[in-house]
Amino acid sequence: MRCTTYLAAVRFDLSAEYAAFQSSLDWAGAIVTFVGVARPRAVAGGKLVGLFLEHHPRLTEVSLRDIAEHAGRRFDVEAIRVVHRRGNVAHGEPIVFVATAALHRRAAFEATEYAMDRLKTEAVFWKREDAVDGSRWIEPTMIDHLDRARWSE
Amino acid sequence: MLYGQLGEKLGSEVDLDLPSGTDTVARLRTVLAKQFPEATGDFLQLTRACVADMIVSDDYPLAGAQGVEFFPPLSGG
């Protein structure tokens, strides 16, 4: 299982990420991708200037790797690629890119969902919304925790 | 080191002379909560402690620790 993860300090190119992922594949028959994008509106409704993703100097990359490797092993995928932004992210820019490839679609869908549900609650980031009417730190919602819990063994 | 909302409140790093007897994470939490009343809830309830890049429990002994990091709830994706 090929696992690639990295923490991007600046905006990354989704087409290039997909192309790099696809070109690495040998036997997969299904590819699933997910892109999380910074919204134009804050949770509270105000117009969003952007997000700030604070990261840990060491543990953020460790957490990305750990989540991606677990997703890949659990669902028997050929490859998984996770790219996550840090720093200031303007609305409309990608925050996270997850790609998985497996022999059949189900494993690829499930691996992608699993990875995203864990990234929302366990990736080592602290997320702040910077809106025109003020800033607010964001925490995982109850739904995020429930989404994560459904994968518990 | 402090992160997220807690870091914004108090700064990313605080350096304190700890009273004697501050020998576990739990006791450090109490000291910090008293020292920084605006962050009492953060230190006593909302954060996880991290020593040498490992999340540790409240009974973790501080002897030999170079520092303690406090993590508010994580939010990636």
PDB file of N, CA and C in Angstrom, chain A residues 126 139, chain B residues 5-6 9 29 38-49 70-74:
ATOM      1  N   TRP A 126      -5.526  23.344  14.639  1.00  0.00           N
ATOM      2  CA  TRP A 126      -6.486  24.199  15.332  1.00  0.00           C
ATOM      3  C   TRP A 126      -6.948  25.213  14.295  1.00  0.00           C
ATOM      4  N   GLU A 139     -14.299  24.092  16.660  1.00  0.00           N
ATOM      5  CA  GLU A 139     -14.066  22.757  17.210  1.00  0.00           C
ATOM      6  C   GLU A 139     -14.941  21.752  16.467  1.00  0.00           C
TER       7      GLU A 139
ATOM      8  N   GLN B   5      -7.097  28.434  20.573  1.00  0.00           N
ATOM      9  CA  GLN B   5      -7.701  29.508  21.350  1.00  0.00           C
ATOM     10  C   GLN B   5      -6.911  29.810  22.623  1.00  0.00           C
ATOM     11  N   LEU B   6      -6.357  28.776  23.208  1.00  0.00           N
ATOM     12  CA  LEU B   6      -5.588  28.967  24.441  1.00  0.00           C
ATOM     13  C   LEU B   6      -4.319  29.769  24.153  1.00  0.00           C
ATOM     14  N   LYS B   9      -5.180  33.354  23.798  1.00  0.00           N
ATOM     15  CA  LYS B   9      -5.462  34.031  25.072  1.00  0.00           C
ATOM     16  C   LYS B   9      -4.192  34.395  25.824  1.00  0.00           C
ATOM     17  N   ARG B  29      -1.931  21.598  35.958  1.00  0.00           N
ATOM     18  CA  ARG B  29      -3.204  22.181  35.493  1.00  0.00           C
ATOM     19  C   ARG B  29      -3.782  23.119  36.568  1.00  0.00           C
ATOM     20  N   GLU B  38      -8.480  33.525  33.389  1.00  0.00           N
ATOM     21  CA  GLU B  38      -9.226  33.608  32.125  1.00  0.00           C
ATOM     22  C   GLU B  38      -9.174  32.304  31.340  1.00  0.00           C
ATOM     23  N   ALA B  39      -8.305  31.387  31.755  1.00  0.00           N
ATOM     24  CA  ALA B  39      -8.161  30.122  31.024  1.00  0.00           C
ATOM     25  C   ALA B  39      -8.389  28.922  31.946  1.00  0.00           C
ATOM     26  N   THR B  40      -9.113  29.148  33.032  1.00  0.00           N
ATOM     27  CA  THR B  40      -9.348  28.050  33.982  1.00  0.00           C
ATOM     28  C   THR B  40      -9.998  26.844  33.305  1.00  0.00           C
ATOM     29  N   GLY B  41     -11.037  27.109  32.540  1.00  0.00           N
ATOM     30  CA  GLY B  41     -11.739  26.006  31.871  1.00  0.00           C
ATOM     31  C   GLY B  41     -10.845  25.280  30.885  1.00  0.00           C
ATOM     32  N   ASP B  42     -10.000  26.037  30.210  1.00  0.00           N
ATOM     33  CA  ASP B  42      -9.091  25.408  29.249  1.00  0.00           C
ATOM     34  C   ASP B  42      -8.157  24.434  29.968  1.00  0.00           C
ATOM     35  N   PHE B  43      -7.564  24.876  31.059  1.00  0.00           N
ATOM     36  CA  PHE B  43      -6.585  24.023  31.723  1.00  0.00           C
ATOM     37  C   PHE B  43      -7.229  22.867  32.488  1.00  0.00           C
ATOM     38  N   LEU B  44      -8.400  23.113  33.054  1.00  0.00           N
ATOM     39  CA  LEU B  44      -8.995  22.072  33.898  1.00  0.00           C
ATOM     40  C   LEU B  44      -9.881  21.104  33.130  1.00  0.00           C
ATOM     41  N   GLN B  45     -10.390  21.522  31.973  1.00  0.00           N
ATOM     42  CA  GLN B  45     -11.376  20.654  31.307  1.00  0.00           C
ATOM     43  C   GLN B  45     -11.135  20.428  29.824  1.00  0.00           C
ATOM     44  N   LEU B  46     -10.680  21.432  29.124  1.00  0.00           N
ATOM     45  CA  LEU B  46     -10.805  21.392  27.664  1.00  0.00           C
ATOM     46  C   LEU B  46      -9.574  20.924  26.912  1.00  0.00           C
ATOM     47  N   THR B  47      -8.453  20.846  27.592  1.00  0.00           N
ATOM     48  CA  THR B  47      -7.219  20.570  26.853  1.00  0.00           C
ATOM     49  C   THR B  47      -6.654  19.191  27.183  1.00  0.00           C
ATOM     50  N   ARG B  48      -5.853  18.705  26.239  1.00  0.00           N
ATOM     51  CA  ARG B  48      -5.046  17.517  26.484  1.00  0.00           C
ATOM     52  C   ARG B  48      -3.599  17.963  26.647  1.00  0.00           C
ATOM     53  N   ALA B  49      -2.889  17.271  27.516  1.00  0.00           N
ATOM     54  CA  ALA B  49      -1.485  17.620  27.762  1.00  0.00           C
ATOM     55  C   ALA B  49      -0.586  16.728  26.917  1.00  0.00           C
ATOM     56  N   PHE B  70      -0.182  22.147  25.762  1.00  0.00           N
ATOM     57  CA  PHE B  70      -1.610  21.935  25.989  1.00  0.00           C
ATOM     58  C   PHE B  70      -2.356  22.116  24.677  1.00  0.00           C
ATOM     59  N   PHE B  71      -3.139  21.079  24.349  1.00  0.00           N
ATOM     60  CA  PHE B  71      -3.864  21.047  23.079  1.00  0.00           C
ATOM     61  C   PHE B  71      -5.360  21.257  23.312  1.00  0.00           C
ATOM     62  N   PRO B  72      -5.915  22.349  22.835  1.00  0.00           N
ATOM     63  CA  PRO B  72      -7.382  22.457  22.779  1.00  0.00           C
ATOM     64  C   PRO B  72      -7.916  21.433  21.771  1.00  0.00           C
ATOM     65  N   PRO B  73      -9.242  21.284  21.681  1.00  0.00           N
ATOM     66  CA  PRO B  73      -9.795  20.295  20.729  1.00  0.00           C
ATOM     67  C   PRO B  73      -9.241  20.508  19.310  1.00  0.00           C
ATOM     68  N   LEU B  74      -8.929  19.401  18.673  1.00  0.00           N
ATOM     69  CA  LEU B  74      -8.340  19.447  17.332  1.00  0.00           C
ATOM     70  C   LEU B  74      -9.441  19.623  16.296  1.00  0.00           C
TER      71      LEU B  74
END
